[in-house]
Short mmCIF file of C-alpha atoms and ligand atoms in Angstrom, two decimals:
data_model
loop_
_atom_site.label_atom_id
_atom_site.label_comp_id
_atom_site.label_asym_id
_atom_site.label_seq_id
_atom_site.Cartn_x
_atom_site.Cartn_y
_atom_site.Cartn_z
CA MET H 1 2.26 11.53 16.89
CA LYS H 2 5.60 13.04 15.74
CA GLU H 3 5.59 16.80 16.13
CA LYS H 4 6.14 18.64 12.86
CA ASN H 5 9.35 20.71 12.73
CA PRO H 6 8.17 24.30 12.15
CA TRP H 7 11.45 25.04 10.25
CA HIS H 8 10.49 22.65 7.55
CA THR H 9 7.27 24.25 6.47
CA PRO H 10 7.20 25.34 2.82
CA VAL H 11 6.77 28.94 3.92
CA THR H 12 10.03 28.99 5.92
CA ILE H 13 11.89 27.28 3.11
CA ILE H 14 10.69 29.96 0.68
CA ILE H 15 11.62 32.71 3.15
CA THR H 16 15.05 31.20 3.65
CA VAL H 17 15.67 31.02 -0.10
CA ILE H 18 14.48 34.60 -0.58
CA GLY H 19 16.71 35.71 2.31
CA VAL H 20 19.78 34.04 0.82
CA ILE H 21 19.04 35.60 -2.58
CA ALA H 22 18.61 38.99 -0.87
CA ILE H 23 22.01 38.72 0.84
CA VAL H 24 23.72 37.66 -2.36
CA ALA H 25 22.00 40.50 -4.24
CA LEU H 26 22.95 43.10 -1.59
CA VAL H 27 26.58 42.05 -1.48
CA THR H 28 26.76 41.93 -5.28
CA VAL H 29 25.32 45.42 -5.57
CA ALA H 30 27.78 46.69 -2.96
CA VAL H 31 30.70 45.09 -4.76
CA LEU H 32 29.65 46.28 -8.20
CA GLN H 33 28.83 49.81 -7.10
CA ASN H 34 32.27 50.48 -5.68
CA ARG H 35 34.37 48.18 -7.78
CA PRO H 36 37.20 50.02 -9.57
CA LEU H 37 36.72 49.97 -13.32
CA PRO H 38 39.21 47.88 -15.28
CA GLN H 39 42.51 49.81 -15.10
CA LYS H 40 43.12 52.17 -18.00
CA TYR H 41 46.19 54.35 -17.96
CA LYS H 42 47.12 57.76 -19.22
CA TYR H 43 50.66 58.72 -20.10
CA GLY H 44 52.93 61.74 -20.17
CA ILE H 45 56.43 62.10 -21.62
CA VAL H 46 59.09 64.55 -20.45
CA LEU H 47 62.48 65.06 -22.08
CA ASP H 48 65.10 66.41 -19.69
CA ALA H 49 67.54 68.23 -21.94
CA GLY H 50 70.39 68.65 -19.45
CA SER H 51 73.82 70.13 -20.04
CA SER H 52 75.57 66.77 -20.14
CA HIS H 53 72.88 64.61 -21.73
CA THR H 54 69.18 64.27 -22.52
CA ALA H 55 66.92 61.72 -20.86
CA LEU H 56 63.36 60.70 -21.66
CA TYR H 57 60.89 59.80 -18.92
CA ILE H 58 57.50 58.18 -19.40
CA TYR H 59 54.95 58.53 -16.61
CA GLU H 60 51.64 56.74 -16.24
CA TRP H 61 48.62 57.07 -13.98
CA PRO H 62 45.18 55.46 -13.78
CA ALA H 63 42.94 57.23 -16.29
CA GLU H 64 40.04 57.93 -13.91
CA LYS H 65 42.25 59.22 -11.10
CA ASP H 66 43.84 62.26 -12.70
CA ASN H 67 43.17 64.32 -9.63
CA ASN H 68 44.19 61.79 -7.09
CA THR H 69 47.49 61.72 -5.37
CA GLY H 70 50.70 59.77 -5.24
CA ARG H 71 49.59 57.73 -8.24
CA VAL H 72 51.79 58.99 -11.07
CA GLU H 73 54.68 56.64 -11.64
CA GLN H 74 57.67 56.52 -13.93
CA THR H 75 57.32 53.51 -16.23
CA HIS H 76 60.23 54.01 -18.56
CA PHE H 77 63.52 55.85 -18.79
CA CYS H 78 65.69 56.25 -21.89
CA LYS H 79 69.10 57.90 -21.89
CA VAL H 80 69.77 59.65 -25.19
CA LYS H 81 73.11 58.67 -26.70
CA GLY H 82 75.61 61.49 -27.03
CA PRO H 83 75.98 64.86 -25.30
CA GLY H 84 73.34 67.40 -24.24
CA ILE H 85 71.49 69.35 -26.96
CA SER H 86 73.48 72.52 -26.21
CA SER H 87 76.61 70.75 -27.51
CA TYR H 88 75.08 70.63 -31.00
CA ALA H 89 75.19 74.41 -31.47
CA SER H 90 77.38 74.03 -34.56
CA ALA H 91 75.22 71.23 -36.03
CA PRO H 92 71.67 71.80 -34.71
CA VAL H 93 70.01 69.17 -36.91
CA LYS H 94 71.98 66.51 -35.06
CA ALA H 95 70.40 67.65 -31.79
CA GLY H 96 67.01 66.65 -33.19
CA GLU H 97 68.31 63.41 -34.69
CA SER H 98 69.90 62.39 -31.38
CA LEU H 99 66.44 62.10 -29.80
CA ARG H 100 65.06 59.67 -32.38
CA LEU H 101 65.93 56.34 -30.77
CA CYS H 102 64.45 57.23 -27.40
CA MET H 103 61.34 58.63 -29.08
CA GLU H 104 60.91 55.38 -31.02
CA GLU H 105 61.14 53.53 -27.70
CA ALA H 106 58.46 55.80 -26.30
CA LYS H 107 56.16 54.76 -29.16
CA GLN H 108 56.54 51.16 -28.02
CA TRP H 109 55.94 51.94 -24.36
CA VAL H 110 52.80 54.03 -24.79
CA PRO H 111 49.87 52.02 -26.19
CA GLY H 112 49.06 53.09 -29.77
CA LYS H 113 45.55 54.27 -28.98
CA ARG H 114 46.91 56.66 -26.35
CA HIS H 115 49.65 58.23 -28.53
CA HIS H 116 47.61 61.25 -29.65
CA GLN H 117 46.48 62.23 -26.19
CA THR H 118 49.89 61.75 -24.54
CA PRO H 119 51.49 65.12 -23.80
CA LEU H 120 55.15 65.45 -24.72
CA TYR H 121 57.27 68.16 -23.09
CA LEU H 122 60.91 69.10 -23.47
CA GLY H 123 62.57 71.16 -20.77
CA ALA H 124 66.14 72.35 -21.16
CA THR H 125 68.30 73.38 -18.24
CA ALA H 126 71.67 74.99 -17.60
CA GLY H 127 73.45 73.90 -20.81
CA MET H 128 70.89 75.75 -22.92
CA ARG H 129 70.83 78.65 -20.45
CA LEU H 130 74.56 79.06 -21.03
CA LEU H 131 74.26 78.67 -24.82
CA ASN H 132 71.46 81.22 -24.83
CA MET H 133 73.72 83.64 -22.93
CA GLU H 134 76.50 83.10 -25.45
CA SER H 135 74.31 83.23 -28.54
CA SER H 136 70.53 83.42 -28.51
CA SER H 137 70.40 82.65 -32.24
CA ALA H 138 72.42 79.47 -31.74
CA SER H 139 70.05 78.33 -28.98
CA ALA H 140 67.02 79.20 -31.16
CA LYS H 141 68.40 77.01 -33.96
CA VAL H 142 68.89 74.08 -31.60
CA PHE H 143 65.29 74.46 -30.38
CA GLN H 144 64.01 74.66 -33.96
CA ALA H 145 65.75 71.42 -34.88
CA VAL H 146 64.54 69.69 -31.74
CA GLU H 147 60.95 70.86 -32.30
CA GLY H 148 61.02 69.67 -35.90
CA ALA H 149 62.19 66.23 -34.79
CA LEU H 150 59.67 65.88 -31.95
CA GLN H 151 56.68 66.99 -34.03
CA LYS H 152 57.23 64.00 -36.33
CA PHE H 153 56.08 61.70 -33.55
CA PRO H 154 52.40 60.95 -32.91
CA PHE H 155 52.32 62.39 -29.39
CA SER H 156 50.65 65.63 -28.33
CA TYR H 157 53.69 67.90 -28.51
CA GLN H 158 53.47 70.68 -25.93
CA GLY H 159 56.63 72.62 -26.76
CA ALA H 160 60.27 72.88 -25.79
CA ARG H 161 61.54 75.55 -23.48
CA ILE H 162 64.35 76.57 -21.17
CA LEU H 163 63.34 76.21 -17.54
CA SER H 164 64.32 79.03 -15.23
CA GLY H 165 66.64 78.03 -12.38
CA GLN H 166 63.73 78.73 -10.02
CA ASP H 167 61.44 76.30 -11.85
CA GLU H 168 64.16 73.67 -11.94
CA GLY H 169 64.68 73.89 -8.18
CA ALA H 170 60.99 74.08 -7.31
CA PHE H 171 59.91 71.17 -9.53
CA GLY H 172 62.70 68.99 -8.10
CA TRP H 173 61.30 69.74 -4.66
CA VAL H 174 57.74 68.95 -5.80
CA THR H 175 58.90 65.60 -7.27
CA VAL H 176 60.65 64.48 -4.09
CA ASN H 177 57.79 65.44 -1.79
CA TYR H 178 55.08 64.10 -4.12
CA LEU H 179 56.77 60.71 -4.37
CA ASP H 180 57.27 60.62 -0.60
CA GLU H 181 53.54 61.41 -0.25
CA ARG H 182 54.50 64.25 2.07
CA LEU H 183 52.37 66.80 0.20
CA LYS H 184 49.19 64.76 0.24
CA GLN H 185 49.55 63.99 3.92
CA GLY H 186 50.60 67.51 4.87
CA LEU H 187 53.80 66.19 6.51
CA GLU H 188 57.03 68.09 7.06
CA THR H 189 58.63 68.42 3.62
CA ARG H 190 62.07 67.33 2.46
CA GLY H 191 64.49 69.83 0.93
CA ALA H 192 65.86 69.04 -2.53
CA LEU H 193 69.52 69.23 -3.54
CA ASP H 194 70.20 68.72 -7.25
CA LEU H 195 73.71 68.70 -8.67
CA GLY H 196 73.79 68.83 -12.47
CA GLY H 197 76.64 69.29 -14.90
CA ALA H 198 76.24 73.05 -15.34
CA SER H 199 74.07 74.24 -12.44
CA THR H 200 73.07 73.18 -8.96
CA GLN H 201 69.83 73.80 -7.07
CA ILE H 202 68.92 74.01 -3.40
CA SER H 203 65.25 74.19 -2.38
CA PHE H 204 63.66 73.87 1.05
CA VAL H 205 60.96 75.16 3.34
CA SER H 206 62.26 77.04 6.37
CA ASP H 207 60.05 78.36 9.17
CA ASN H 208 62.05 81.58 9.43
CA TYR H 209 61.65 82.41 5.74
CA ASP H 210 58.69 84.39 4.43
CA GLY H 211 60.03 85.23 0.99
CA SER H 212 60.00 89.01 1.40
CA GLU H 213 63.79 89.37 1.73
CA SER H 214 64.43 88.07 -1.76
CA PRO H 215 61.33 87.45 -3.89
CA SER H 216 63.40 85.90 -6.67
CA ASN H 217 64.30 83.09 -4.26
CA SER H 218 60.78 82.23 -3.27
CA VAL H 219 58.04 80.19 -4.82
CA THR H 220 54.66 79.76 -3.20
CA PHE H 221 52.40 76.78 -3.72
CA ARG H 222 49.02 75.71 -2.49
CA LEU H 223 48.90 71.93 -2.77
CA TYR H 224 46.26 69.61 -1.32
CA GLY H 225 44.98 72.40 0.89
CA ASN H 226 48.38 73.38 2.33
CA ASP H 227 50.37 76.55 1.64
CA TYR H 228 54.11 76.26 1.07
CA ASN H 229 56.59 79.07 0.93
CA LEU H 230 59.60 77.52 -0.71
CA TYR H 231 63.13 78.94 -0.73
CA THR H 232 64.97 77.97 -3.90
CA HIS H 233 68.15 78.98 -5.67
CA SER H 234 69.93 77.73 -8.75
CA PHE H 235 73.65 78.47 -9.04
CA LEU H 236 74.54 78.66 -12.71
CA CYS H 237 78.11 77.43 -13.35
CA TYR H 238 78.16 75.47 -10.08
CA GLY H 239 77.16 72.13 -11.60
CA LYS H 240 80.05 69.71 -11.29
CA ASP H 241 81.41 70.05 -14.87
CA GLN H 242 81.42 73.84 -14.84
CA ALA H 243 82.75 73.92 -11.27
CA LEU H 244 85.64 71.74 -12.44
CA ARG H 245 86.35 74.20 -15.25
CA MET H 246 86.26 77.12 -12.81
CA THR H 247 88.59 75.33 -10.39
CA GLN H 248 91.03 74.42 -13.16
CA ALA H 249 90.80 77.91 -14.63
CA HIS H 250 91.71 79.28 -11.20
CA GLN H 251 94.72 76.95 -11.07
CA SER H 252 95.90 77.90 -14.54
CA GLN H 253 95.25 81.61 -14.52
CA ALA H 254 98.82 82.43 -15.47
CA GLY H 255 98.63 80.05 -18.43
CA PRO H 256 101.47 77.72 -17.49
CA ALA H 257 102.51 74.76 -19.66
CA THR H 258 102.08 72.43 -16.69
CA VAL H 259 99.20 72.47 -14.18
CA LEU H 260 99.67 70.51 -10.94
CA ASP H 261 96.17 69.58 -9.83
CA PRO H 262 95.46 68.40 -6.24
CA CYS H 263 91.97 67.20 -7.30
CA PHE H 264 93.34 64.47 -9.58
CA HIS H 265 95.12 61.29 -8.52
CA PRO H 266 98.92 61.17 -8.32
CA GLY H 267 100.24 59.61 -11.53
CA TYR H 268 97.43 61.10 -13.64
CA THR H 269 98.74 63.01 -16.67
CA ALA H 270 96.91 64.32 -19.71
CA THR H 271 97.48 66.95 -22.34
CA LYS H 272 94.64 69.45 -22.40
CA ASN H 273 93.70 72.36 -24.56
CA TYR H 274 93.40 75.86 -23.11
CA SER H 275 90.75 76.84 -25.64
CA VAL H 276 88.61 73.82 -24.66
CA LEU H 277 89.00 74.57 -20.93
CA TYR H 278 87.96 78.20 -21.38
CA ASP H 279 85.15 77.52 -23.87
CA SER H 280 82.28 78.37 -21.54
CA PRO H 281 80.73 81.63 -20.31
CA CYS H 282 81.50 80.41 -16.77
CA VAL H 283 85.24 80.96 -17.33
CA SER H 284 85.72 82.66 -20.72
CA ASP H 285 86.45 86.07 -19.18
CA ARG H 286 89.38 84.61 -17.24
CA LYS H 287 91.22 83.15 -20.22
CA PRO H 288 94.95 83.89 -19.85
CA LYS H 289 96.29 86.14 -22.62
CA ASP H 290 99.61 84.62 -23.55
CA ALA H 291 98.89 80.98 -22.79
CA PRO H 292 100.23 78.21 -25.01
CA ASP H 293 97.64 76.09 -26.88
CA THR H 294 97.95 73.13 -24.56
CA PHE H 295 98.99 72.35 -21.02
CA THR H 296 100.00 69.17 -19.24
CA HIS H 297 97.49 68.34 -16.53
CA ILE H 298 99.23 66.47 -13.71
CA GLY H 299 97.47 65.03 -10.67
CA ILE H 300 98.94 65.28 -7.17
CA GLY H 301 95.98 63.87 -5.19
CA ASP H 302 95.79 66.14 -2.14
CA PHE H 303 92.31 66.50 -0.65
CA LEU H 304 93.06 69.56 1.52
CA GLN H 305 94.71 71.47 -1.30
CA CYS H 306 91.87 70.44 -3.61
CA GLN H 307 89.35 71.76 -1.10
CA ALA H 308 91.28 75.05 -0.90
CA ALA H 309 91.28 75.34 -4.72
CA ILE H 310 87.52 74.66 -4.85
CA LYS H 311 86.86 77.23 -2.09
CA SER H 312 88.43 79.86 -4.31
CA VAL H 313 85.49 79.63 -6.73
CA PHE H 314 83.05 80.63 -4.00
CA ASN H 315 82.76 84.27 -3.05
CA PHE H 316 82.03 84.87 0.64
CA THR H 317 82.87 88.57 0.84
CA SER H 318 79.51 90.32 0.63
CA CYS H 319 75.99 89.61 1.79
CA LYS H 320 73.21 92.17 1.83
CA TYR H 321 70.70 89.79 3.41
CA SER H 322 70.31 88.45 6.94
CA ARG H 323 72.42 85.44 5.91
CA CYS H 324 73.91 84.11 2.70
CA SER H 325 75.24 80.90 1.25
CA PHE H 326 77.85 82.27 -1.19
CA ASN H 327 78.15 84.81 -4.01
CA GLY H 328 75.90 87.17 -2.02
CA VAL H 329 72.87 84.85 -2.37
CA LEU H 330 70.31 84.76 0.42
CA GLN H 331 69.89 81.45 2.20
CA PRO H 332 67.60 81.04 5.20
CA LEU H 333 68.54 78.74 8.07
CA LEU H 334 68.74 75.15 6.92
CA GLN H 335 65.83 73.00 7.99
CA GLY H 336 65.99 69.24 7.35
CA PRO H 337 65.55 66.58 6.08
CA TYR H 338 67.07 66.75 2.58
CA GLY H 339 67.20 64.52 -0.47
CA ALA H 340 70.33 64.94 -2.63
CA PHE H 341 70.09 63.48 -6.14
CA SER H 342 71.60 63.40 -9.67
CA ALA H 343 75.39 63.89 -9.44
CA TYR H 344 75.24 64.02 -5.62
CA TYR H 345 74.08 60.42 -5.82
CA PHE H 346 76.26 59.21 -8.73
CA VAL H 347 79.42 60.44 -7.04
CA MET H 348 78.72 59.57 -3.41
CA ASN H 349 77.41 56.16 -4.44
CA PHE H 350 80.58 55.41 -6.41
CA LEU H 351 82.70 56.52 -3.46
CA ASN H 352 80.63 54.41 -1.02
CA LEU H 353 79.85 57.54 0.94
CA THR H 354 76.05 57.62 0.82
CA ASP H 355 75.77 56.64 4.49
CA THR H 356 75.33 59.99 6.22
CA SER H 357 75.23 58.45 9.66
CA VAL H 358 79.02 58.23 9.25
CA LEU H 359 80.62 61.29 10.86
CA LEU H 360 81.42 64.08 8.41
CA GLU H 361 85.02 64.05 9.65
CA ASP H 362 85.28 60.35 8.77
CA VAL H 363 83.78 60.97 5.32
CA LYS H 364 86.45 63.62 4.69
CA GLU H 365 89.14 61.25 5.94
CA LYS H 366 87.97 58.51 3.55
CA LEU H 367 87.94 60.91 0.63
CA LYS H 368 91.39 62.16 1.58
CA ARG H 369 92.71 58.61 1.38
CA TYR H 370 90.87 57.98 -1.90
CA CYS H 371 92.32 61.08 -3.58
CA ALA H 372 95.86 60.03 -2.58
CA ILE H 373 95.58 56.63 -4.34
CA ASN H 374 97.72 56.34 -7.45
CA TRP H 375 95.87 56.68 -10.78
CA ASP H 376 97.18 53.33 -12.07
CA GLN H 377 95.79 51.60 -9.02
CA ILE H 378 92.42 53.35 -9.40
CA MET H 379 92.16 52.17 -13.01
CA GLN H 380 93.07 48.63 -11.98
CA GLN H 381 90.48 48.61 -9.20
CA HIS H 382 87.68 49.85 -11.46
CA PRO H 383 87.90 48.22 -14.86
CA GLY H 384 85.01 49.11 -17.14
CA VAL H 385 84.27 52.48 -15.50
CA LYS H 386 84.26 55.37 -17.97
CA LEU H 387 87.73 56.93 -17.59
CA LYS H 388 86.41 60.49 -17.68
CA TYR H 389 84.13 59.78 -14.69
CA LEU H 390 86.83 57.77 -12.92
CA ALA H 391 89.44 60.52 -13.21
CA GLU H 392 87.02 63.07 -11.76
CA TYR H 393 85.58 61.32 -8.68
CA CYS H 394 88.21 62.80 -6.35
CA PHE H 395 87.36 66.30 -7.57
CA SER H 396 83.61 65.59 -7.61
CA GLY H 397 83.55 64.17 -4.06
CA THR H 398 85.61 67.06 -2.74
CA TYR H 399 83.39 69.53 -4.58
CA ILE H 400 80.24 68.01 -3.09
CA LEU H 401 81.57 68.18 0.47
CA THR H 402 82.85 71.73 -0.05
CA LEU H 403 79.59 72.92 -1.62
CA LEU H 404 77.52 71.39 1.17
CA THR H 405 79.63 72.55 4.11
CA GLU H 406 81.31 75.78 3.01
CA GLY H 407 78.70 76.80 0.43
CA TYR H 408 75.38 75.85 2.03
CA ASN H 409 76.61 75.74 5.64
CA PHE H 410 75.76 72.14 6.48
CA THR H 411 77.50 71.28 9.75
CA SER H 412 78.79 67.96 11.10
CA GLU H 413 75.39 67.67 12.73
CA SER H 414 73.06 68.71 9.88
CA TYR H 415 75.05 66.66 7.36
CA SER H 416 73.25 63.59 8.70
CA ASP H 417 69.90 65.15 7.63
CA ILE H 418 70.93 64.56 4.02
CA LYS H 419 69.95 61.38 2.21
CA PHE H 420 71.66 60.63 -1.09
CA ILE H 421 68.95 59.24 -3.33
CA LYS H 422 68.45 58.18 -6.92
CA LYS H 423 64.90 56.91 -6.98
CA ILE H 424 61.86 57.12 -4.75
CA LYS H 425 59.39 54.24 -5.14
CA GLY H 426 60.68 53.45 -8.62
CA SER H 427 60.64 57.01 -10.01
CA ASP H 428 63.80 59.07 -10.48
CA ALA H 429 64.30 62.11 -8.28
CA GLY H 430 64.62 65.17 -10.53
CA TRP H 431 62.56 68.09 -11.82
CA THR H 432 60.76 66.24 -14.64
CA LEU H 433 57.90 64.65 -12.68
CA GLY H 434 57.12 67.88 -10.81
CA TYR H 435 57.17 69.75 -14.12
CA MET H 436 54.66 67.37 -15.69
CA LEU H 437 52.40 67.31 -12.61
CA ASN H 438 52.30 71.09 -12.75
CA LEU H 439 51.60 71.38 -16.47
CA THR H 440 48.87 68.76 -16.38
CA ASN H 441 47.31 70.26 -13.22
CA MET H 442 47.66 66.93 -11.54
CA ILE H 443 48.15 68.27 -8.02
CA PRO H 444 44.98 69.98 -6.82
CA ALA H 445 45.23 73.13 -4.71
CA GLU H 446 42.66 71.74 -2.31
CA ALA H 447 42.61 68.31 -0.70
CA PRO H 448 40.52 65.99 -2.89
CA ASP H 449 37.30 64.56 -1.45
CA THR H 450 38.19 61.07 -0.48
CA PRO H 451 35.51 58.52 0.41
CA PRO H 452 35.40 58.08 4.20
CA LEU H 453 35.87 54.35 3.71
CA PRO H 454 37.85 52.34 1.22
CA HIS H 455 35.95 50.05 -1.13
CA ALA H 456 36.53 46.92 0.96
CA GLY H 457 35.13 48.74 3.99
CA TYR H 458 31.82 49.42 2.21
CA VAL H 459 31.48 45.82 1.10
CA SER H 460 32.11 44.45 4.60
CA ILE H 461 29.70 46.84 6.29
CA VAL H 462 26.87 46.16 3.81
CA SER H 463 27.44 42.41 4.12
CA VAL H 464 27.37 42.45 7.93
CA ILE H 465 24.21 44.57 7.98
CA ALA H 466 22.53 42.27 5.43
CA VAL H 467 23.36 39.15 7.47
CA LEU H 468 22.13 40.77 10.69
CA LEU H 469 18.87 41.87 9.05
CA PHE H 470 18.33 38.40 7.69
CA ILE H 471 18.95 36.75 11.05
CA LEU H 472 16.56 39.16 12.71
CA PHE H 473 14.00 38.54 10.02
CA ILE H 474 14.20 34.75 10.33
CA ALA H 475 14.23 34.98 14.09
CA SER H 476 11.02 36.99 14.04
CA LEU H 477 9.35 34.30 11.94
CA HIS H 478 10.48 31.38 14.10
CA PRO H 479 7.28 30.01 15.63
CA LEU H 480 8.99 28.82 18.84
CA TRP H 481 11.13 31.84 19.52
CA PRO H 482 8.79 34.01 21.59
CA ARG H 483 7.21 30.94 23.18
CA CYS H 484 10.45 29.43 24.38
CA SER H 485 10.72 31.93 27.13
CA LYS H 486 8.59 31.35 30.17
CA GLN H 487 5.00 32.35 29.41
CA PRO H 488 3.05 33.87 32.22
CA GLN H 489 0.70 31.14 33.44
CA ILE H 490 -2.97 31.95 33.44
CA VAL H 491 -4.54 30.01 36.14
N1 GTP D 1 79.57 59.03 -12.35
C1 GTP D 1 78.51 59.26 -13.06
N2 GTP D 1 78.29 60.50 -13.44
C2 GTP D 1 77.21 60.73 -14.18
C3 GTP D 1 76.29 59.72 -14.54
N3 GTP D 1 75.31 60.27 -15.27
C4 GTP D 1 75.63 61.58 -15.36
N4 GTP D 1 76.77 61.85 -14.72
C5 GTP D 1 77.47 63.13 -14.57
O1 GTP D 1 76.89 63.81 -13.47
C6 GTP D 1 76.75 65.20 -13.74
C7 GTP D 1 75.35 65.59 -13.59
O2 GTP D 1 74.57 64.84 -14.47
P1 GTP D 1 73.07 65.27 -14.70
O3 GTP D 1 72.38 65.42 -13.42
O4 GTP D 1 72.50 64.38 -15.72
O5 GTP D 1 73.33 66.74 -15.30
P2 GTP D 1 72.55 67.50 -16.45
O6 GTP D 1 71.10 67.36 -16.18
O7 GTP D 1 73.02 67.04 -17.77
O8 GTP D 1 73.06 68.98 -16.21
P3 GTP D 1 72.23 70.30 -15.78
O9 GTP D 1 71.67 70.87 -17.04
O10 GTP D 1 73.23 71.18 -15.15
O11 GTP D 1 71.19 69.85 -14.82
C8 GTP D 1 77.33 65.39 -15.13
O12 GTP D 1 78.67 65.78 -14.95
C9 GTP D 1 77.27 64.03 -15.77
O13 GTP D 1 78.30 63.84 -16.70
C10 GTP D 1 76.56 58.40 -14.09
O14 GTP D 1 75.82 57.48 -14.34
N5 GTP D 1 77.69 58.23 -13.35
CA1 CA D 2 69.75 68.20 -14.52
#
């Protein structure tokens, strides 16, 4: 008689079916329990009201991960047409109107049902700092007009204010290190170098700096369970537009009718107005008394002379601290690496000088040759480039190298620690992201509790255990299993 296969009994079939259902159920539960919910996003909007222009940034992050890290991303950028809001001092209403187009764009980019809960911030920097110094009532009127315009939009308006230089430097540093995920991972941080139109910031962590020498240059943070003692300084008037004014003011102190300028290309000539050149608190006290209304600005394209002219706007004579950069400002020993953004990037990128593995001496040599090129040739080589920018690249490049080496004391060696950057992982380097992260408490002081395993890890482990249990279970039911091995013979 044919022996009946014990695997084919109804009982084993039922057990097998139940086992399979159990595995499927276990895996399903594991998957469902840890599965991320369908992605919903939250948004934040920051307006960077700079001295030269205003820009709008929209950030987004997964709604249920407010407190998590490295997740906030820039989704949209809009450059406001026209100059910075501080230029509207004589027609403040226009400052508000200028923001309208970008704000309309923001309405399209943020889903309608999120409009009311989306915070909207405006931070103004050195242009408004200077206007406020000149006339606090004029700056108040500009803010009033801007507020009025922003409140017409459906977002959750959180106010407009002038950032201190310290905040500007510190939030730029937070942005860079947040995007690099250096904060979350507790890695060595990257210093931040920001070159604007009216001010420039340097911020870095240095082991030999405890903040006590100059409290106004230090900002302390506790982020993700790590303490940071940040050195930061903002030099008002040392942004590239104001530095150009100061350099030209130095060259035209006697009020001549012709100014020969080594920072402009040979062949460059333009008629300029003395009152326009001196219309800024950075230079107004140096305005020559008996100057004519206009002067002829003539380029001679000489890098070394240009560098000497730029050096004259830095003061190296006194330092009451252990060490200084310039103008008697404390600066601890440099400690790399550094990220240099905004005008540092625009200028060095245009000049093809972003590669800092090239020797500093060679960079200077290249710039020297560039400055000596005739203005006609420069215009021919770069059709379509805004002439104002084009005329100033020789000055701007020379200013950047002078500021870094003579001002901040970068050497041929430490120069290679600098990386010229515009974006990090799709988000612009600048103070705006750090500012928003701070105001929305998005970076926790302590490290967040992260699950020991990612979601996929849980699913795999539960599945493997379920399969093993099932095999064991079936094996224990197999009628032949224990009897297959040699049974002791009872004689
Ligand atoms: N070449 C070039 N220059 C630019 C560009 N965008 C801005 N600039 C100039 O670079 C300088 C710095 O620009 P920003 O960083 O936007 O300066 P800002 O924020 O307006 O000024 P601050 O208030 O001092 O920070 C200014 O002189 C601008 O005119 C660009 O796309 N190309
Ligand atoms: Ca800026």
